[in-house]
mmCIF file of C-alpha atoms in Angstrom:
data_model
loop_
_atom_site.group_PDB
_atom_site.id
_atom_site.type_symbol
_atom_site.label_atom_id
_atom_site.label_comp_id
_atom_site.label_asym_id
_atom_site.label_seq_id
_atom_site.Cartn_x
_atom_site.Cartn_y
_atom_site.Cartn_z
ATOM 1 C CA UNK A 1 43.602 -32.067 -29.395
ATOM 2 C CA UNK A 2 43.266 -28.427 -28.772
ATOM 3 C CA UNK A 3 41.181 -27.326 -25.725
ATOM 4 C CA UNK A 4 37.499 -27.089 -27.053
ATOM 5 C CA UNK A 5 36.214 -23.702 -27.232
ATOM 6 C CA UNK A 6 32.970 -23.035 -25.397
ATOM 7 C CA UNK A 7 29.784 -23.163 -27.182
ATOM 8 C CA UNK A 8 31.196 -23.967 -30.668
ATOM 9 C CA UNK A 9 29.019 -25.678 -33.210
ATOM 10 C CA UNK A 10 29.827 -27.140 -36.658
ATOM 11 C CA UNK A 11 27.051 -27.055 -39.260
ATOM 12 C CA UNK A 12 27.628 -29.612 -42.273
ATOM 13 C CA UNK A 13 25.744 -29.730 -45.245
ATOM 14 C CA UNK A 14 26.367 -31.115 -48.940
ATOM 15 C CA UNK A 15 24.542 -28.060 -50.300
ATOM 16 C CA UNK A 16 25.984 -24.982 -51.515
ATOM 17 C CA UNK A 17 25.368 -23.240 -48.014
ATOM 18 C CA UNK A 18 24.894 -19.641 -49.484
ATOM 19 C CA UNK A 19 21.879 -20.696 -51.380
ATOM 20 C CA UNK A 20 20.362 -23.050 -48.864
ATOM 21 C CA UNK A 21 17.817 -21.039 -46.680
ATOM 22 C CA UNK A 22 17.204 -23.707 -44.020
ATOM 23 C CA UNK A 23 20.855 -24.209 -43.500
ATOM 24 C CA UNK A 24 21.272 -20.293 -43.499
ATOM 25 C CA UNK A 25 18.789 -20.049 -40.820
ATOM 26 C CA UNK A 26 20.387 -22.418 -38.494
ATOM 27 C CA UNK A 27 23.673 -20.347 -38.852
ATOM 28 C CA UNK A 28 21.757 -17.411 -37.971
ATOM 29 C CA UNK A 29 19.518 -18.783 -35.082
ATOM 30 C CA UNK A 30 22.714 -20.155 -33.189
ATOM 31 C CA UNK A 31 24.794 -17.030 -33.886
ATOM 32 C CA UNK A 32 22.176 -14.804 -32.396
ATOM 33 C CA UNK A 33 21.967 -17.256 -29.382
ATOM 34 C CA UNK A 34 25.601 -16.834 -28.693
ATOM 35 C CA UNK A 35 27.146 -19.599 -30.406
ATOM 36 C CA UNK A 36 30.419 -19.563 -32.460
ATOM 37 C CA UNK A 37 29.646 -21.285 -35.590
ATOM 38 C CA UNK A 38 31.753 -22.919 -38.211
ATOM 39 C CA UNK A 39 30.484 -24.381 -41.506
ATOM 40 C CA UNK A 40 31.319 -27.339 -43.731
ATOM 41 C CA UNK A 41 29.700 -27.387 -47.121
ATOM 42 C CA UNK A 42 29.928 -26.652 -50.874
ATOM 43 C CA UNK A 43 30.713 -23.383 -52.040
ATOM 44 C CA UNK A 44 32.926 -20.654 -50.298
ATOM 45 C CA UNK A 45 33.231 -16.972 -49.889
ATOM 46 C CA UNK A 46 29.845 -16.484 -48.668
ATOM 47 C CA UNK A 47 28.972 -13.655 -46.030
ATOM 48 C CA UNK A 48 27.275 -15.116 -42.867
ATOM 49 C CA UNK A 49 27.274 -14.945 -39.154
ATOM 50 C CA UNK A 50 29.766 -17.735 -39.099
ATOM 51 C CA UNK A 51 33.422 -18.219 -38.102
ATOM 52 C CA UNK A 52 35.354 -20.713 -40.051
ATOM 53 C CA UNK A 53 34.113 -22.259 -43.353
ATOM 54 C CA UNK A 54 35.426 -25.342 -44.750
ATOM 55 C CA UNK A 55 34.697 -25.744 -48.427
ATOM 56 C CA UNK A 56 34.135 -29.089 -49.869
ATOM 57 C CA UNK A 57 34.783 -29.142 -53.665
ATOM 58 C CA UNK A 58 32.590 -30.817 -55.965
ATOM 59 C CA UNK A 59 33.687 -33.671 -58.301
ATOM 60 C CA UNK A 60 33.562 -32.896 -62.019
ATOM 61 C CA UNK A 61 30.313 -34.261 -63.962
ATOM 62 C CA UNK A 62 32.387 -37.179 -65.633
ATOM 63 C CA UNK A 63 33.845 -38.240 -62.331
ATOM 64 C CA UNK A 64 30.268 -38.186 -60.714
ATOM 65 C CA UNK A 65 28.800 -40.448 -63.436
ATOM 66 C CA UNK A 66 31.492 -42.742 -63.140
ATOM 67 C CA UNK A 67 31.124 -43.122 -59.501
ATOM 68 C CA UNK A 68 27.659 -43.811 -59.676
ATOM 69 C CA UNK A 69 27.798 -46.148 -62.504
ATOM 70 C CA UNK A 70 30.778 -48.412 -61.401
ATOM 71 C CA UNK A 71 31.341 -48.032 -57.367
ATOM 72 C CA UNK A 72 29.716 -49.726 -54.655
ATOM 73 C CA UNK A 73 28.137 -47.467 -52.293
ATOM 74 C CA UNK A 74 30.936 -46.852 -49.568
ATOM 75 C CA UNK A 75 33.524 -46.297 -52.366
ATOM 76 C CA UNK A 76 31.091 -43.984 -54.105
ATOM 77 C CA UNK A 77 30.671 -42.025 -50.815
ATOM 78 C CA UNK A 78 34.032 -41.594 -50.224
ATOM 79 C CA UNK A 79 34.914 -40.372 -53.550
ATOM 80 C CA UNK A 80 31.951 -38.076 -54.049
ATOM 81 C CA UNK A 81 31.343 -36.664 -50.382
ATOM 82 C CA UNK A 82 33.550 -37.837 -47.770
ATOM 83 C CA UNK A 83 36.723 -37.537 -49.793
ATOM 84 C CA UNK A 84 36.006 -33.783 -50.421
ATOM 85 C CA UNK A 85 35.934 -32.862 -46.644
ATOM 86 C CA UNK A 86 39.234 -30.906 -45.917
ATOM 87 C CA UNK A 87 41.421 -33.280 -44.005
ATOM 88 C CA UNK A 88 42.575 -30.519 -41.506
ATOM 89 C CA UNK A 89 39.105 -30.883 -39.611
ATOM 90 C CA UNK A 90 39.898 -34.252 -38.237
ATOM 91 C CA UNK A 91 43.601 -33.808 -37.814
ATOM 92 C CA UNK A 92 45.203 -33.947 -34.525
ATOM 93 C CA UNK A 93 44.929 -30.363 -32.880
ATOM 94 C CA UNK A 94 41.697 -29.665 -34.880
ATOM 95 C CA UNK A 95 38.772 -27.915 -33.333
ATOM 96 C CA UNK A 96 36.443 -29.783 -31.195
ATOM 97 C CA UNK A 97 32.573 -28.918 -31.093
ATOM 98 C CA UNK A 98 30.081 -28.744 -28.398
ATOM 99 C CA UNK A 99 27.430 -29.485 -31.077
ATOM 100 C CA UNK A 100 27.377 -30.932 -34.715
ATOM 101 C CA UNK A 101 24.568 -30.370 -36.790
ATOM 102 C CA UNK A 102 24.402 -32.844 -39.917
ATOM 103 C CA UNK A 103 22.069 -31.544 -42.638
ATOM 104 C CA UNK A 104 20.345 -34.295 -44.587
ATOM 105 C CA UNK A 105 21.651 -37.920 -45.066
ATOM 106 C CA UNK A 106 24.519 -36.966 -47.507
ATOM 107 C CA UNK A 107 26.724 -35.758 -44.362
ATOM 108 C CA UNK A 108 25.597 -38.614 -41.990
ATOM 109 C CA UNK A 109 28.209 -41.172 -42.613
ATOM 110 C CA UNK A 110 31.258 -38.714 -42.548
ATOM 111 C CA UNK A 111 29.729 -37.285 -39.283
ATOM 112 C CA UNK A 112 29.336 -40.648 -37.571
ATOM 113 C CA UNK A 113 32.811 -41.930 -38.800
ATOM 114 C CA UNK A 114 34.554 -38.749 -37.314
ATOM 115 C CA UNK A 115 32.311 -38.349 -34.534
ATOM 116 C CA UNK A 116 35.274 -38.779 -31.932
ATOM 117 C CA UNK A 117 37.522 -36.342 -33.758
ATOM 118 C CA UNK A 118 34.849 -33.711 -34.024
ATOM 119 C CA UNK A 119 32.946 -33.630 -30.617
ATOM 120 C CA UNK A 120 34.384 -32.073 -27.466
ATOM 121 C CA UNK A 121 33.560 -34.192 -24.273
ATOM 122 C CA UNK A 122 29.887 -34.016 -23.637
ATOM 123 C CA UNK A 123 29.331 -32.811 -27.122
ATOM 124 C CA UNK A 124 26.394 -34.088 -29.007
ATOM 125 C CA UNK A 125 25.294 -34.828 -32.803
ATOM 126 C CA UNK A 126 22.020 -33.309 -34.155
ATOM 127 C CA UNK A 127 20.634 -34.386 -37.619
ATOM 128 C CA UNK A 128 18.387 -32.278 -39.578
ATOM 129 C CA UNK A 129 16.999 -34.594 -41.955
ATOM 130 C CA UNK A 130 14.887 -31.966 -44.209
ATOM 131 C CA UNK A 131 12.810 -34.298 -46.276
ATOM 132 C CA UNK A 132 12.388 -38.244 -46.280
ATOM 133 C CA UNK A 133 15.452 -39.354 -48.168
ATOM 134 C CA UNK A 134 14.342 -42.907 -49.334
ATOM 135 C CA UNK A 135 11.586 -41.107 -51.474
ATOM 136 C CA UNK A 136 13.594 -38.195 -52.686
ATOM 137 C CA UNK A 137 13.796 -37.825 -56.459
ATOM 138 C CA UNK A 138 11.527 -39.942 -58.914
ATOM 139 C CA UNK A 139 11.816 -41.600 -62.289
ATOM 140 C CA UNK A 140 13.735 -44.301 -64.137
ATOM 141 C CA UNK A 141 17.029 -42.759 -64.149
ATOM 142 C CA UNK A 142 16.800 -42.173 -60.375
ATOM 143 C CA UNK A 143 15.863 -45.681 -59.816
ATOM 144 C CA UNK A 144 18.584 -47.016 -61.802
ATOM 145 C CA UNK A 145 21.596 -44.887 -60.451
ATOM 146 C CA UNK A 146 20.626 -43.275 -57.334
ATOM 147 C CA UNK A 147 18.031 -44.897 -55.443
ATOM 148 C CA UNK A 148 20.150 -47.717 -53.844
ATOM 149 C CA UNK A 149 22.741 -45.246 -52.865
ATOM 150 C CA UNK A 150 19.960 -42.997 -51.181
ATOM 151 C CA UNK A 151 18.835 -46.100 -49.327
ATOM 152 C CA UNK A 152 22.188 -46.781 -47.941
ATOM 153 C CA UNK A 153 22.540 -43.244 -46.943
ATOM 154 C CA UNK A 154 19.352 -43.491 -45.172
ATOM 155 C CA UNK A 155 20.263 -46.681 -43.385
ATOM 156 C CA UNK A 156 22.392 -44.374 -40.837
ATOM 157 C CA UNK A 157 19.312 -42.556 -39.683
ATOM 158 C CA UNK A 158 18.751 -44.763 -36.818
ATOM 159 C CA UNK A 159 22.296 -44.747 -35.372
ATOM 160 C CA UNK A 160 22.145 -44.571 -31.437
ATOM 161 C CA UNK A 161 24.821 -41.939 -31.488
ATOM 162 C CA UNK A 162 22.410 -39.372 -32.834
ATOM 163 C CA UNK A 163 21.093 -37.125 -30.083
ATOM 164 C CA UNK A 164 18.339 -35.619 -31.858
ATOM 165 C CA UNK A 165 16.710 -35.408 -35.243
ATOM 166 C CA UNK A 166 14.566 -32.694 -37.022
ATOM 167 C CA UNK A 167 12.524 -32.776 -40.212
ATOM 168 C CA UNK A 168 10.249 -30.253 -42.143
ATOM 169 C CA UNK A 169 6.733 -31.383 -41.485
ATOM 170 C CA UNK A 170 4.613 -33.845 -39.189
ATOM 171 C CA UNK A 171 4.213 -36.285 -42.136
ATOM 172 C CA UNK A 172 7.861 -36.777 -42.688
ATOM 173 C CA UNK A 173 8.397 -37.208 -38.959
ATOM 174 C CA UNK A 174 6.027 -40.118 -38.958
ATOM 175 C CA UNK A 175 7.642 -41.586 -42.044
ATOM 176 C CA UNK A 176 11.264 -41.542 -40.359
ATOM 177 C CA UNK A 177 9.750 -42.848 -36.836
ATOM 178 C CA UNK A 178 8.671 -45.660 -38.797
ATOM 179 C CA UNK A 179 11.261 -46.184 -41.316
ATOM 180 C CA UNK A 180 14.277 -45.964 -38.724
ATOM 181 C CA UNK A 181 12.363 -46.921 -35.623
ATOM 182 C CA UNK A 182 13.217 -43.919 -33.765
ATOM 183 C CA UNK A 183 11.329 -41.402 -31.721
ATOM 184 C CA UNK A 184 9.555 -38.912 -34.108
ATOM 185 C CA UNK A 185 11.774 -36.219 -35.019
ATOM 186 C CA UNK A 186 11.140 -32.568 -33.983
ATOM 187 C CA UNK A 187 9.360 -30.627 -36.769
ATOM 188 C CA UNK A 188 11.001 -27.349 -37.834
ATOM 189 C CA UNK A 189 8.980 -25.828 -40.505
ATOM 190 C CA UNK A 190 10.601 -23.971 -43.283
ATOM 191 C CA UNK A 191 9.230 -20.623 -42.237
ATOM 192 C CA UNK A 192 10.991 -17.425 -43.579
ATOM 193 C CA UNK A 193 11.855 -14.227 -41.871
ATOM 194 C CA UNK A 194 8.797 -11.964 -40.687
ATOM 195 C CA UNK A 195 8.201 -9.101 -43.000
ATOM 196 C CA UNK A 196 6.161 -5.906 -42.226
ATOM 197 C CA UNK A 197 3.254 -5.566 -44.586
ATOM 198 C CA UNK A 198 -0.540 -5.364 -45.394
ATOM 199 C CA UNK A 199 -2.608 -7.192 -47.981
ATOM 200 C CA UNK A 200 -3.041 -5.626 -51.244
ATOM 201 C CA UNK A 201 -6.292 -4.504 -52.511
ATOM 202 C CA UNK A 202 -8.415 -7.478 -54.327
ATOM 203 C CA UNK A 203 -10.022 -6.361 -57.725
ATOM 204 C CA UNK A 204 -13.155 -8.669 -58.176
ATOM 205 C CA UNK A 205 -12.542 -8.502 -62.114
ATOM 206 C CA UNK A 206 -8.951 -9.495 -61.969
ATOM 207 C CA UNK A 207 -7.885 -11.908 -59.039
ATOM 208 C CA UNK A 208 -4.250 -12.436 -59.429
ATOM 209 C CA UNK A 209 -2.770 -16.039 -59.044
ATOM 210 C CA UNK A 210 0.914 -16.675 -58.754
ATOM 211 C CA UNK A 211 3.241 -19.708 -58.587
ATOM 212 C CA UNK A 212 6.823 -19.152 -57.735
ATOM 213 C CA UNK A 213 9.639 -21.685 -57.323
ATOM 214 C CA UNK A 214 11.422 -24.554 -59.151
ATOM 215 C CA UNK A 215 10.231 -25.351 -62.549
ATOM 216 C CA UNK A 216 9.723 -29.071 -61.510
ATOM 217 C CA UNK A 217 6.883 -30.520 -63.589
ATOM 218 C CA UNK A 218 6.475 -33.209 -60.632
ATOM 219 C CA UNK A 219 4.987 -30.021 -58.535
ATOM 220 C CA UNK A 220 1.875 -29.900 -60.604
ATOM 221 C CA UNK A 221 2.763 -27.176 -62.996
ATOM 222 C CA UNK A 222 1.203 -28.844 -66.014
ATOM 223 C CA UNK A 223 -2.011 -29.339 -64.143
ATOM 224 C CA UNK A 224 -2.004 -25.706 -63.068
ATOM 225 C CA UNK A 225 -1.709 -24.445 -66.842
ATOM 226 C CA UNK A 226 -4.484 -27.031 -67.740
ATOM 227 C CA UNK A 227 -6.680 -25.741 -65.218
ATOM 228 C CA UNK A 228 -6.514 -22.132 -66.563
ATOM 229 C CA UNK A 229 -8.470 -23.192 -69.634
ATOM 230 C CA UNK A 230 -11.624 -23.929 -67.420
ATOM 231 C CA UNK A 231 -10.843 -21.097 -64.890
ATOM 232 C CA UNK A 232 -13.253 -17.952 -65.074
ATOM 233 C CA UNK A 233 -11.803 -14.993 -66.930
ATOM 234 C CA UNK A 234 -11.706 -12.904 -63.826
ATOM 235 C CA UNK A 235 -8.559 -15.005 -62.500
ATOM 236 C CA UNK A 236 -5.057 -14.420 -64.247
ATOM 237 C CA UNK A 237 -1.933 -16.532 -63.429
ATOM 238 C CA UNK A 238 1.637 -15.444 -63.404
ATOM 239 C CA UNK A 239 4.536 -17.942 -62.918
ATOM 240 C CA UNK A 240 7.876 -17.004 -61.620
ATOM 241 C CA UNK A 241 10.289 -19.934 -62.166
ATOM 242 C CA UNK A 242 13.698 -20.957 -61.625
ATOM 243 C CA UNK A 243 15.378 -24.235 -62.959
ATOM 244 C CA UNK A 244 16.019 -25.832 -66.234
ATOM 245 C CA UNK A 245 15.555 -23.484 -69.043
ATOM 246 C CA UNK A 246 14.278 -26.377 -71.203
ATOM 247 C CA UNK A 247 11.360 -26.851 -68.747
ATOM 248 C CA UNK A 248 10.415 -23.434 -68.481
ATOM 249 C CA UNK A 249 10.570 -23.065 -72.185
ATOM 250 C CA UNK A 250 8.156 -26.055 -72.424
ATOM 251 C CA UNK A 251 5.635 -24.631 -69.853
ATOM 252 C CA UNK A 252 5.757 -21.314 -71.963
ATOM 253 C CA UNK A 253 4.855 -23.339 -74.884
ATOM 254 C CA UNK A 254 1.977 -25.100 -73.147
ATOM 255 C CA UNK A 255 0.570 -21.853 -71.756
ATOM 256 C CA UNK A 256 0.636 -19.924 -75.083
ATOM 257 C CA UNK A 257 -2.998 -20.763 -76.147
ATOM 258 C CA UNK A 258 -4.087 -18.830 -73.049
ATOM 259 C CA UNK A 259 -2.643 -15.659 -74.132
ATOM 260 C CA UNK A 260 -2.474 -12.969 -71.390
ATOM 261 C CA UNK A 261 -4.290 -14.957 -68.875
ATOM 262 C CA UNK A 262 -1.062 -16.899 -68.130
ATOM 263 C CA UNK A 263 2.270 -15.021 -67.868
ATOM 264 C CA UNK A 264 5.813 -15.525 -66.965
ATOM 265 C CA UNK A 265 7.896 -13.285 -64.904
ATOM 266 C CA UNK A 266 11.437 -13.172 -63.945
ATOM 267 C CA UNK A 267 12.549 -14.510 -60.672
ATOM 268 C CA UNK A 268 13.866 -11.885 -57.799
ATOM 269 C CA UNK A 269 16.093 -12.350 -55.088
ATOM 270 C CA UNK A 270 14.758 -14.107 -51.858
ATOM 271 C CA UNK A 271 14.716 -10.906 -49.879
ATOM 272 C CA UNK A 272 12.427 -9.248 -52.431
ATOM 273 C CA UNK A 273 9.845 -11.825 -52.475
ATOM 274 C CA UNK A 274 7.438 -10.246 -49.701
ATOM 275 C CA UNK A 275 7.282 -7.101 -51.670
ATOM 276 C CA UNK A 276 6.813 -8.640 -54.918
ATOM 277 C CA UNK A 277 4.477 -11.309 -54.188
ATOM 278 C CA UNK A 278 2.422 -8.813 -52.166
ATOM 279 C CA UNK A 279 0.860 -7.642 -55.569
ATOM 280 C CA UNK A 280 -0.874 -10.987 -55.924
ATOM 281 C CA UNK A 281 -3.944 -12.405 -54.281
ATOM 282 C CA UNK A 282 -3.349 -16.319 -54.087
ATOM 283 C CA UNK A 283 -0.514 -18.663 -54.462
ATOM 284 C CA UNK A 284 -1.344 -21.996 -55.999
ATOM 285 C CA UNK A 285 0.381 -25.009 -54.331
ATOM 286 C CA UNK A 286 -1.058 -27.984 -55.875
ATOM 287 C CA UNK A 287 1.279 -30.874 -55.543
ATOM 288 C CA UNK A 288 -0.265 -34.328 -56.666
ATOM 289 C CA UNK A 289 1.061 -37.048 -54.153
ATOM 290 C CA UNK A 290 3.171 -39.074 -56.484
ATOM 291 C CA UNK A 291 5.932 -39.347 -53.775
ATOM 292 C CA UNK A 292 5.932 -39.201 -49.908
ATOM 293 C CA UNK A 293 7.731 -35.822 -50.010
ATOM 294 C CA UNK A 294 5.367 -34.333 -52.144
ATOM 295 C CA UNK A 295 2.160 -35.908 -50.128
ATOM 296 C CA UNK A 296 3.725 -34.352 -46.785
ATOM 297 C CA UNK A 297 4.997 -31.381 -48.502
ATOM 298 C CA UNK A 298 5.255 -28.000 -46.426
ATOM 299 C CA UNK A 299 7.212 -25.907 -48.692
ATOM 300 C CA UNK A 300 9.034 -22.566 -48.338
ATOM 301 C CA UNK A 301 6.517 -21.093 -50.780
ATOM 302 C CA UNK A 302 3.760 -21.510 -48.384
ATOM 303 C CA UNK A 303 5.503 -19.446 -45.826
ATOM 304 C CA UNK A 304 6.909 -16.878 -48.342
ATOM 305 C CA UNK A 305 3.273 -16.353 -49.600
ATOM 306 C CA UNK A 306 2.067 -15.810 -45.941
ATOM 307 C CA UNK A 307 4.749 -13.112 -45.304
ATOM 308 C CA UNK A 308 3.719 -11.416 -48.467
ATOM 309 C CA UNK A 309 0.091 -11.182 -47.071
ATOM 310 C CA UNK A 310 -0.960 -13.497 -50.019
ATOM 311 C CA UNK A 311 -3.526 -16.347 -49.498
ATOM 312 C CA UNK A 312 -2.893 -19.916 -50.731
ATOM 313 C CA UNK A 313 -4.957 -22.566 -52.777
ATOM 314 C CA UNK A 314 -3.594 -25.998 -51.798
ATOM 315 C CA UNK A 315 -4.501 -29.590 -52.773
ATOM 316 C CA UNK A 316 -5.396 -32.175 -50.200
ATOM 317 C CA UNK A 317 -1.576 -32.215 -48.781
ATOM 318 C CA UNK A 318 -2.201 -33.082 -45.115
ATOM 319 C CA UNK A 319 0.468 -30.909 -43.589
ATOM 320 C CA UNK A 320 -0.485 -27.657 -45.366
ATOM 321 C CA UNK A 321 -4.019 -28.370 -45.134
ATOM 322 C CA UNK A 322 -3.686 -28.450 -41.093
ATOM 323 C CA UNK A 323 -2.261 -25.005 -41.262
ATOM 324 C CA UNK A 324 -4.793 -23.734 -43.473
ATOM 325 C CA UNK A 325 -7.493 -25.056 -41.401
ATOM 326 C CA UNK A 326 -5.765 -23.777 -38.214
ATOM 327 C CA UNK A 327 -5.103 -20.277 -39.593
ATOM 328 C CA UNK A 328 -7.581 -19.636 -42.411
ATOM 329 C CA UNK A 329 -5.060 -18.334 -44.664
ATOM 330 C CA UNK A 330 -6.102 -20.259 -47.842
ATOM 331 C CA UNK A 331 -8.571 -22.856 -49.487
ATOM 332 C CA UNK A 332 -8.256 -26.698 -49.930
ATOM 333 C CA UNK A 333 -9.184 -28.113 -53.270
ATOM 334 C CA UNK A 334 -10.651 -31.660 -53.090
ATOM 335 C CA UNK A 335 -9.255 -34.128 -55.781
ATOM 336 C CA UNK A 336 -6.283 -33.907 -58.097
ATOM 337 C CA UNK A 337 -7.260 -33.349 -61.538
ATOM 338 C CA UNK A 338 -7.087 -30.151 -63.495
ATOM 339 C CA UNK A 339 -10.811 -29.644 -63.422
ATOM 340 C CA UNK A 340 -10.624 -30.156 -59.512
ATOM 341 C CA UNK A 341 -8.202 -27.337 -59.196
ATOM 342 C CA UNK A 342 -10.355 -25.178 -61.808
ATOM 343 C CA UNK A 343 -13.503 -25.749 -59.722
ATOM 344 C CA UNK A 344 -11.740 -24.877 -56.698
ATOM 345 C CA UNK A 345 -10.404 -21.450 -57.949
ATOM 346 C CA UNK A 346 -13.822 -20.578 -59.572
ATOM 347 C CA UNK A 347 -15.472 -20.975 -56.224
ATOM 348 C CA UNK A 348 -13.418 -17.890 -54.863
ATOM 349 C CA UNK A 349 -15.121 -14.536 -54.892
ATOM 350 C CA UNK A 350 -13.491 -11.224 -54.045
ATOM 351 C CA UNK A 351 -14.834 -10.974 -50.535
ATOM 352 C CA UNK A 352 -13.567 -14.790 -49.885
ATOM 353 C CA UNK A 353 -10.107 -13.728 -51.018
ATOM 354 C CA UNK A 354 -9.974 -10.603 -48.799
ATOM 355 C CA UNK A 355 -10.936 -12.872 -45.831
ATOM 356 C CA UNK A 356 -8.104 -15.076 -46.585
ATOM 357 C CA UNK A 357 -5.610 -12.207 -46.956
ATOM 358 C CA UNK A 358 -6.611 -10.600 -43.500
ATOM 359 C CA UNK A 359 -6.072 -14.270 -42.048
ATOM 360 C CA UNK A 360 -2.492 -14.338 -43.501
ATOM 361 C CA UNK A 361 -1.805 -11.010 -41.979
ATOM 362 C CA UNK A 362 -2.925 -12.146 -38.615
ATOM 363 C CA UNK A 363 -0.918 -15.239 -38.747
ATOM 364 C CA UNK A 364 2.554 -13.699 -40.121
ATOM 365 C CA UNK A 365 4.304 -13.346 -36.926
ATOM 366 C CA UNK A 366 3.440 -16.668 -35.577
ATOM 367 C CA UNK A 367 4.373 -18.478 -38.551
ATOM 368 C CA UNK A 368 7.721 -16.781 -39.055
ATOM 369 C CA UNK A 369 11.332 -17.794 -38.868
ATOM 370 C CA UNK A 370 11.874 -15.703 -35.594
ATOM 371 C CA UNK A 371 8.940 -17.736 -33.948
ATOM 372 C CA UNK A 372 10.382 -21.047 -35.399
ATOM 373 C CA UNK A 373 14.006 -20.224 -34.235
ATOM 374 C CA UNK A 374 13.273 -20.930 -30.518
ATOM 375 C CA UNK A 375 11.936 -24.367 -31.451
ATOM 376 C CA UNK A 376 15.177 -25.249 -33.390
ATOM 377 C CA UNK A 377 17.334 -24.082 -30.470
ATOM 378 C CA UNK A 378 15.330 -26.278 -28.140
ATOM 379 C CA UNK A 379 15.285 -29.258 -30.405
ATOM 380 C CA UNK A 380 19.194 -29.219 -30.751
ATOM 381 C CA UNK A 381 19.833 -28.557 -27.194
ATOM 382 C CA UNK A 382 21.157 -24.980 -27.830
ATOM 383 C CA UNK A 383 18.692 -22.692 -26.237
ATOM 384 C CA UNK A 384 21.287 -21.019 -24.236
ATOM 385 C CA UNK A 385 25.125 -20.797 -25.244
ATOM 386 C CA UNK A 386 26.056 -19.574 -21.814
ATOM 387 C CA UNK A 387 24.198 -22.161 -19.940
ATOM 388 C CA UNK A 388 25.853 -24.845 -22.022
ATOM 389 C CA UNK A 389 29.386 -23.571 -21.785
ATOM 390 C CA UNK A 390 32.042 -25.983 -20.922
ATOM 391 C CA UNK A 391 35.522 -25.206 -19.484
#
């Protein structure tokens, strides 16, 4: 093996890293702390503060279907994930790392299998679990084809070779602590970069609601549109959605009877979100707790709204509620029906919306990625590259 380069880290993810905000933040935080960062994941040719990127090609759709339908878990894993890692990564003479960060359970079996090949002497493995893997995805097809595989992947979470773990919210940390019988993982929230800005004026006769994100009906989008039938005319709603075209088309059809009170706008690049969202007053995040990850959701959009100086209206999701209570940047709806949501919206007047937007402005710097970055570096044992150097 070649001599280990001081302060080298490998960040591994089964995602397309160029489109994964959480993984990109890890790259940036570690690079800014003086670490030399290599990455392993889907997609390639992306511009980042990283060194070498090792691309994992994705199997064709027919191959993926066949693997899920016919192969046992370990063979399925080898075919779909482990077998797509470039062999050069673990060959004699390959780079060794002071820190390996494995994102989500998909990369965990491969990282553990090759840990001795990846780590330099004294190196350590950190796992960022993101959400609660046993609860991810719902529905009959998932239960039939994917659930058993995800439970197998999650069975590696308690491995004693893992030096530390992180997750997205306190509720998820509690679930993993109980599930894997490990110390509760550190919470690293999906905050976004601090954006300079001020709250936009509030028009009492036209209070503007927004929902932006993935067009996933499990996230309460049907309830949101249903609620607008009972919401007073001084409120309007716009949805800025990405995802399946057929889902977006169906939601547009559902909203059509509401006319101009519900609109749809094209999505914008992430870096434009603070400016675009700033024109609105309140982001609605109403996730009925039909799965553990929804019950303990603390989504990107919560923090994106905050950096845009937009307040939030949330359901009784405990990890969002705790931040709203602490910072005053929104209101909490009691109950999970469309009528409950409408009642919560109608209770808001322009003065209350102005108070909430002022509170988002006050909390924006504290609840930013810059602030969260130091917590991440401490959690993975990478606060200072120089202090962790190895000859």
